[in-house]
CSV table of C-alpha atoms in Angstrom, one decimal:
chain,number,residue,atom,x,y,z
T,746,UNK,CA,-45.4,110.5,2.1
T,747,UNK,CA,-43.4,112.9,4.1
T,748,UNK,CA,-41.8,115.8,2.1
T,749,UNK,CA,-38.0,115.9,2.8
T,750,UNK,CA,-36.6,119.1,4.3
T,751,UNK,CA,-34.5,119.7,1.2
T,752,UNK,CA,-36.7,119.6,-1.9
T,753,UNK,CA,-38.2,121.8,-4.6
T,754,UNK,CA,-36.4,124.7,-6.2
T,755,UNK,CA,-33.0,125.7,-4.6
T,756,UNK,CA,-31.3,128.1,-7.0
T,757,UNK,CA,-27.5,128.5,-7.0
T,758,UNK,CA,-27.3,132.1,-5.9
T,759,UNK,CA,-25.0,134.4,-8.0
T,760,UNK,CA,-22.5,136.5,-6.1
T,761,UNK,CA,-23.0,140.2,-7.0
T,762,UNK,CA,-20.0,142.5,-7.2
T,763,UNK,CA,-19.7,146.3,-7.3
T,764,UNK,CA,-18.0,148.1,-10.2
T,765,UNK,CA,-14.8,148.2,-8.3
T,766,UNK,CA,-14.8,144.5,-7.6
T,767,UNK,CA,-16.0,144.3,-4.0
T,768,UNK,CA,-18.7,142.0,-2.8
T,769,UNK,CA,-22.0,143.8,-3.2
T,770,UNK,CA,-23.9,142.8,0.0
T,771,UNK,CA,-26.9,145.1,-0.5
T,772,UNK,CA,-27.5,143.5,-4.0
T,773,UNK,CA,-27.0,140.1,-2.5
T,774,UNK,CA,-29.7,140.8,0.1
T,775,UNK,CA,-32.1,142.1,-2.5
T,776,UNK,CA,-31.5,139.1,-4.6
T,777,UNK,CA,-32.2,136.7,-1.7
T,778,UNK,CA,-35.4,138.5,-0.9
T,779,UNK,CA,-36.4,138.3,-4.6
T,780,UNK,CA,-35.8,134.6,-4.6
T,781,UNK,CA,-37.7,134.0,-1.3
T,782,UNK,CA,-40.6,136.1,-2.6
T,783,UNK,CA,-40.6,133.9,-5.7
T,784,UNK,CA,-41.3,130.9,-3.5
T,785,UNK,CA,-38.0,129.0,-3.6
T,786,UNK,CA,-37.5,126.2,-1.1
T,787,UNK,CA,-33.9,126.9,-0.3
T,788,UNK,CA,-30.7,128.7,-1.4
T,789,UNK,CA,-27.5,127.2,-2.7
T,790,UNK,CA,-24.6,129.6,-2.1
T,791,UNK,CA,-21.0,129.2,-3.3
T,792,UNK,CA,-21.9,126.9,-6.2
T,793,UNK,CA,-20.5,127.4,-9.7
T,794,UNK,CA,-23.1,130.1,-10.3
T,795,UNK,CA,-21.8,131.8,-7.1
T,796,UNK,CA,-18.3,132.0,-8.6
T,797,UNK,CA,-17.0,130.0,-5.7
T,798,UNK,CA,-13.7,129.3,-7.4
T,799,UNK,CA,-12.9,133.0,-7.6
T,800,UNK,CA,-13.8,133.9,-3.9
T,801,UNK,CA,-11.3,134.2,-1.1
T,802,UNK,CA,-12.0,132.4,2.2
T,803,UNK,CA,-12.9,135.7,3.7
T,804,UNK,CA,-15.4,136.4,0.9
T,805,UNK,CA,-16.8,132.9,1.1
T,806,UNK,CA,-17.5,133.4,4.8
T,807,UNK,CA,-19.1,136.8,4.2
T,808,UNK,CA,-21.4,135.4,1.5
T,809,UNK,CA,-22.5,132.5,3.8
T,810,UNK,CA,-23.1,134.8,6.8
T,811,UNK,CA,-25.1,137.3,4.7
T,812,UNK,CA,-27.2,134.6,3.2
T,813,UNK,CA,-27.9,133.1,6.6
T,814,UNK,CA,-28.7,136.5,8.1
T,815,UNK,CA,-31.1,137.6,5.3
T,816,UNK,CA,-32.9,134.3,5.1
T,817,UNK,CA,-33.3,134.3,8.8
T,818,UNK,CA,-34.5,130.7,9.0
T,819,UNK,CA,-37.2,131.1,6.4
T,820,UNK,CA,-35.6,128.6,4.1
T,821,UNK,CA,-32.5,126.4,4.4
T,822,UNK,CA,-29.1,127.6,3.3
T,823,UNK,CA,-27.0,125.0,1.4
T,824,UNK,CA,-23.3,125.8,0.8
T,825,UNK,CA,-21.0,124.4,-1.8
T,826,UNK,CA,-17.7,122.8,-0.8
T,827,UNK,CA,-15.3,122.8,-3.7
T,828,UNK,CA,-11.7,121.9,-2.8
T,829,UNK,CA,-8.9,119.8,-4.1
T,830,UNK,CA,-8.4,117.3,-1.3
T,831,UNK,CA,-10.1,116.2,2.0
T,832,UNK,CA,-7.9,118.3,4.3
T,833,UNK,CA,-8.7,121.5,2.4
T,834,UNK,CA,-12.4,120.5,2.3
T,835,UNK,CA,-12.4,120.1,6.0
T,836,UNK,CA,-11.1,123.6,6.5
T,837,UNK,CA,-13.9,124.9,4.3
T,838,UNK,CA,-16.4,122.8,6.3
T,839,UNK,CA,-15.3,124.6,9.5
T,840,UNK,CA,-16.0,127.9,7.8
T,841,UNK,CA,-19.5,126.7,6.7
T,842,UNK,CA,-20.4,125.4,10.1
T,843,UNK,CA,-19.3,128.6,11.9
T,844,UNK,CA,-21.5,130.7,9.6
T,845,UNK,CA,-24.6,128.7,10.5
T,846,UNK,CA,-25.5,127.0,7.2
T,847,UNK,CA,-27.9,124.0,7.0
T,848,UNK,CA,-26.2,121.6,4.7
T,849,UNK,CA,-23.2,121.2,2.3
T,850,UNK,CA,-22.9,120.2,-1.3
T,851,UNK,CA,-19.4,118.7,-1.8
T,852,UNK,CA,-17.5,117.9,-4.9
T,853,UNK,CA,-15.1,115.0,-5.4
T,854,UNK,CA,-11.5,116.0,-5.0
T,855,UNK,CA,-9.8,117.4,-8.1
T,856,UNK,CA,-6.3,118.2,-9.4
T,857,UNK,CA,-5.0,115.1,-7.5
T,858,UNK,CA,-7.0,112.9,-9.9
T,859,UNK,CA,-8.4,110.4,-7.2
T,860,UNK,CA,-9.4,106.8,-7.9
T,861,UNK,CA,-13.0,105.6,-7.4
T,862,UNK,CA,-12.0,104.2,-4.0
T,863,UNK,CA,-10.4,107.5,-3.0
T,864,UNK,CA,-13.5,109.5,-4.0
T,865,UNK,CA,-15.6,107.2,-1.8
T,866,UNK,CA,-13.2,107.6,1.1
T,867,UNK,CA,-13.3,111.4,0.6
T,868,UNK,CA,-17.1,111.5,1.2
T,869,UNK,CA,-16.8,109.2,4.2
T,870,UNK,CA,-14.1,111.5,5.7
T,871,UNK,CA,-16.3,114.6,5.2
T,872,UNK,CA,-19.4,113.0,6.5
T,873,UNK,CA,-17.7,111.8,9.7
T,874,UNK,CA,-16.4,115.3,10.4
T,875,UNK,CA,-19.8,117.1,10.5
T,876,UNK,CA,-23.4,116.8,11.7
T,877,UNK,CA,-24.6,118.7,8.7
T,878,UNK,CA,-26.3,116.8,5.8
T,879,UNK,CA,-23.8,116.2,3.0
T,880,UNK,CA,-25.0,116.2,-0.6
T,881,UNK,CA,-22.6,114.8,-3.2
T,882,UNK,CA,-22.1,117.3,-6.1
T,883,UNK,CA,-21.8,115.4,-9.3
T,884,UNK,CA,-20.1,117.9,-11.7
T,885,UNK,CA,-17.5,116.1,-13.9
T,886,UNK,CA,-17.0,119.2,-16.1
T,887,UNK,CA,-15.3,120.8,-13.0
T,888,UNK,CA,-13.6,117.8,-11.3
T,889,UNK,CA,-13.1,115.4,-14.2
T,890,UNK,CA,-14.7,112.4,-12.4
T,891,UNK,CA,-18.3,111.2,-12.8
T,892,UNK,CA,-19.7,109.8,-9.6
T,893,UNK,CA,-21.0,106.3,-10.0
T,894,UNK,CA,-24.6,105.3,-9.4
T,895,UNK,CA,-23.5,102.4,-7.3
T,896,UNK,CA,-21.3,104.4,-5.0
T,897,UNK,CA,-23.9,107.1,-4.5
T,898,UNK,CA,-26.7,104.7,-3.6
T,899,UNK,CA,-24.3,102.8,-1.3
T,900,UNK,CA,-23.3,106.0,0.6
T,901,UNK,CA,-26.9,107.0,0.8
T,902,UNK,CA,-28.0,103.7,2.2
T,903,UNK,CA,-25.3,103.9,4.8
T,904,UNK,CA,-26.3,107.4,5.8
T,905,UNK,CA,-23.0,108.9,4.7
T,906,UNK,CA,-24.6,111.3,2.3
T,907,UNK,CA,-28.1,112.8,2.3
T,908,UNK,CA,-28.5,113.3,-1.4
T,909,UNK,CA,-27.0,114.3,-4.8
T,910,UNK,CA,-26.9,117.5,-6.8
T,911,UNK,CA,-26.5,116.2,-10.3
T,912,UNK,CA,-24.9,118.7,-12.7
T,913,UNK,CA,-23.3,116.0,-14.9
T,914,UNK,CA,-25.6,116.7,-17.9
T,915,UNK,CA,-25.8,112.9,-18.2
T,916,UNK,CA,-29.5,112.2,-18.3
T,917,UNK,CA,-29.1,108.5,-18.8
T,918,UNK,CA,-27.0,108.3,-15.6
T,919,UNK,CA,-29.4,110.5,-13.7
T,920,UNK,CA,-32.4,108.3,-14.6
T,921,UNK,CA,-30.4,105.2,-13.6
T,922,UNK,CA,-29.7,106.9,-10.3
T,923,UNK,CA,-33.4,107.7,-9.7
T,924,UNK,CA,-34.3,104.1,-10.4
T,925,UNK,CA,-31.5,102.6,-8.3
T,926,UNK,CA,-32.3,105.0,-5.4
T,927,UNK,CA,-36.0,104.0,-5.6
T,928,UNK,CA,-35.1,100.3,-5.5
T,929,UNK,CA,-32.9,100.9,-2.4
T,930,UNK,CA,-35.8,102.6,-0.6
T,931,UNK,CA,-35.0,106.2,-1.6
T,932,UNK,CA,-32.2,106.9,0.9
T,933,UNK,CA,-31.1,109.9,-1.3
T,934,UNK,CA,-32.8,113.2,-2.1
T,935,UNK,CA,-32.0,113.9,-5.7
T,936,UNK,CA,-31.7,117.3,-7.4
T,937,UNK,CA,-31.0,118.1,-11.1
T,938,UNK,CA,-28.9,121.1,-12.0
T,939,UNK,CA,-30.6,121.3,-15.5
T,940,UNK,CA,-32.3,124.5,-16.5
T,941,UNK,CA,-33.9,123.3,-19.7
T,942,UNK,CA,-34.8,119.6,-19.2
T,943,UNK,CA,-35.9,119.9,-15.6
T,944,UNK,CA,-39.4,118.8,-16.6
T,945,UNK,CA,-38.0,115.5,-17.6
T,946,UNK,CA,-36.0,115.1,-14.4
T,947,UNK,CA,-39.2,115.8,-12.4
T,948,UNK,CA,-41.2,113.3,-14.4
T,949,UNK,CA,-38.5,110.7,-13.7
T,950,UNK,CA,-38.7,111.4,-10.0
T,951,UNK,CA,-36.2,114.1,-9.1
T,952,UNK,CA,-36.9,115.7,-5.7
T,953,UNK,CA,-36.0,119.2,-6.9
T,954,UNK,CA,-34.2,121.5,-9.2
T,955,UNK,CA,-31.0,123.7,-8.7
T,956,UNK,CA,-31.3,126.0,-11.8
T,957,UNK,CA,-28.9,128.9,-12.4
T,958,UNK,CA,-31.6,130.5,-14.4
T,959,UNK,CA,-33.7,130.4,-11.3
T,960,UNK,CA,-31.9,133.5,-10.1
T,961,UNK,CA,-33.6,135.4,-12.9
T,962,UNK,CA,-37.0,133.7,-12.9
T,963,UNK,CA,-37.6,131.8,-9.7
T,964,UNK,CA,-41.4,132.0,-9.9
T,965,UNK,CA,-41.7,129.9,-13.1
T,966,UNK,CA,-39.4,127.2,-11.7
T,967,UNK,CA,-41.5,127.1,-8.5
T,968,UNK,CA,-44.7,126.9,-10.6
T,969,UNK,CA,-43.2,124.1,-12.6
T,970,UNK,CA,-42.2,122.1,-9.5
T,971,UNK,CA,-45.6,122.6,-7.9
T,972,UNK,CA,-47.3,121.5,-11.1
T,973,UNK,CA,-45.2,118.4,-11.2
T,974,UNK,CA,-46.3,117.5,-7.7
T,975,UNK,CA,-49.9,117.7,-8.9
T,976,UNK,CA,-49.0,115.6,-12.0
T,977,UNK,CA,-50.0,118.5,-14.3
T,978,UNK,CA,-47.5,117.5,-16.9
T,979,UNK,CA,-48.9,119.7,-19.7
T,980,UNK,CA,-48.4,122.7,-17.5
T,981,UNK,CA,-44.9,121.5,-16.6
T,982,UNK,CA,-44.0,121.3,-20.2
T,983,UNK,CA,-45.4,124.7,-21.0
T,984,UNK,CA,-43.5,126.3,-18.2
T,985,UNK,CA,-40.3,124.5,-19.2
T,986,UNK,CA,-40.7,125.8,-22.8
T,987,UNK,CA,-41.1,129.4,-21.5
T,988,UNK,CA,-37.9,128.9,-19.4
T,989,UNK,CA,-36.1,127.5,-22.5
T,990,UNK,CA,-36.9,130.7,-24.3
T,991,UNK,CA,-35.5,132.8,-21.5
T,992,UNK,CA,-32.4,130.6,-21.3
T,993,UNK,CA,-31.4,131.9,-24.7
T,994,UNK,CA,-29.7,134.7,-22.8
T,995,UNK,CA,-26.7,132.5,-22.1
T,996,UNK,CA,-26.1,132.1,-25.9
T,997,UNK,CA,-25.8,135.8,-26.8
T,998,UNK,CA,-22.2,136.4,-25.9
T,999,UNK,CA,-19.5,135.4,-28.4
T,1000,UNK,CA,-15.8,134.6,-28.0
T,1001,UNK,CA,-15.9,134.7,-24.2
T,1002,UNK,CA,-15.5,132.1,-21.4
T,1003,UNK,CA,-18.4,130.0,-20.1
T,1004,UNK,CA,-18.4,132.0,-16.9
T,1005,UNK,CA,-18.7,135.3,-18.8
T,1006,UNK,CA,-21.4,134.0,-21.2
T,1007,UNK,CA,-23.6,132.1,-18.7
T,1008,UNK,CA,-23.1,133.8,-15.3
T,1009,UNK,CA,-22.6,137.1,-17.0
T,1010,UNK,CA,-26.0,136.7,-18.7
T,1011,UNK,CA,-27.7,135.9,-15.4
T,1012,UNK,CA,-26.2,139.0,-13.8
T,1013,UNK,CA,-27.0,141.1,-16.8
T,1014,UNK,CA,-30.7,140.0,-16.6
T,1015,UNK,CA,-30.8,140.7,-12.9
T,1016,UNK,CA,-29.5,144.2,-13.5
T,1017,UNK,CA,-32.2,144.7,-16.1
T,1018,UNK,CA,-34.8,143.6,-13.4
T,1019,UNK,CA,-33.3,146.0,-10.9
T,1020,UNK,CA,-32.3,143.2,-8.5
T,1021,UNK,CA,-28.5,143.8,-8.5
T,1022,UNK,CA,-26.5,146.9,-9.3
T,1023,UNK,CA,-23.9,145.6,-11.8
T,1024,UNK,CA,-23.1,142.7,-14.0
T,1025,UNK,CA,-19.5,142.7,-13.0
T,1026,UNK,CA,-17.8,139.3,-12.6
T,1027,UNK,CA,-14.8,138.2,-10.5
T,1028,UNK,CA,-11.5,139.0,-12.1
T,1029,UNK,CA,-10.2,138.2,-14.7
T,1030,UNK,CA,-13.7,137.5,-16.1
T,1031,UNK,CA,-14.9,140.7,-17.9
T,1032,UNK,CA,-18.5,142.0,-17.8
T,1033,UNK,CA,-20.5,141.5,-21.0
T,1034,UNK,CA,-20.3,144.3,-23.6
T,1035,UNK,CA,-23.1,146.7,-24.5
T,1036,UNK,CA,-24.1,144.8,-27.7
T,1037,UNK,CA,-24.5,141.6,-25.8
T,1038,UNK,CA,-26.3,143.3,-22.9
T,1039,UNK,CA,-28.8,144.8,-25.3
T,1040,UNK,CA,-29.5,141.3,-26.8
T,1041,UNK,CA,-30.0,139.9,-23.3
T,1042,UNK,CA,-32.2,142.7,-22.2
T,1043,UNK,CA,-34.5,142.2,-25.2
T,1044,UNK,CA,-35.0,138.5,-24.3
T,1045,UNK,CA,-35.7,139.4,-20.6
T,1046,UNK,CA,-38.3,142.0,-21.8
T,1047,UNK,CA,-40.0,139.5,-24.0
T,1048,UNK,CA,-40.2,137.1,-21.1
T,1049,UNK,CA,-42.4,139.5,-19.2
T,1050,UNK,CA,-40.4,139.4,-16.1
T,1051,UNK,CA,-40.5,143.2,-15.5
T,1052,UNK,CA,-44.2,142.9,-14.8
T,1053,UNK,CA,-44.5,139.5,-13.1
């Protein structure tokens, strides 16, 4: 069986910022090198973990160009397209193509509240406008629509989309998608966005993982994926449990937004590891306070990442 080009562990790369709010390109470069050294199979920039909703078009272009430059063809660069309507999505697509990325991960439209038929037409419009592989990004918490299994398999069978990045949190629907895709001859490459039940998704037949926590501990996710390919399921479970313990960093902040608690925790852990310079977020999201930072640092220290 031929391994697809897009497979394995493709972490959604965080976007570092300096203390004064500018993009921190040296930290981004260091993070990318850390991820590549950890054995990841690709990089997903401008996803939710990359704070795409907060970045200007100029910042988005800069992040893509820097990722492409630093990766230098060693692994593919996948870029998130997150826009309200197809015309705005097509403008973002031009930016991605010009920067030299390898594929796009596109959400359904939002704000306009499209029908199921309009969502399908959206993906067809996008696919017809590019030669890049298009992955459908199933993230209903952001766009308020769940992509249907039937539509995804149909679009895959027709060559409209290359795969799916599932961040729905709906494990029943994802397993249905795996089975339906297999019955159709596996036209889609399927990724889960789960950090803590990735073992289950791999057991069901996912082709890879897009874990935000993979910014912090890429090696264990890669080890878990490799173990799954060898059907070493006890090893997969043990690695997943280690990662579940590390994932506790996202539950340490209280009374803040999901972005501050989750992405802020990833950034705080990366500062602890010496990978990025600050845990600053895009405004108006504040960095985590000292008490929370101390709690996160203790979890990171217990995980043994400083000596891995």
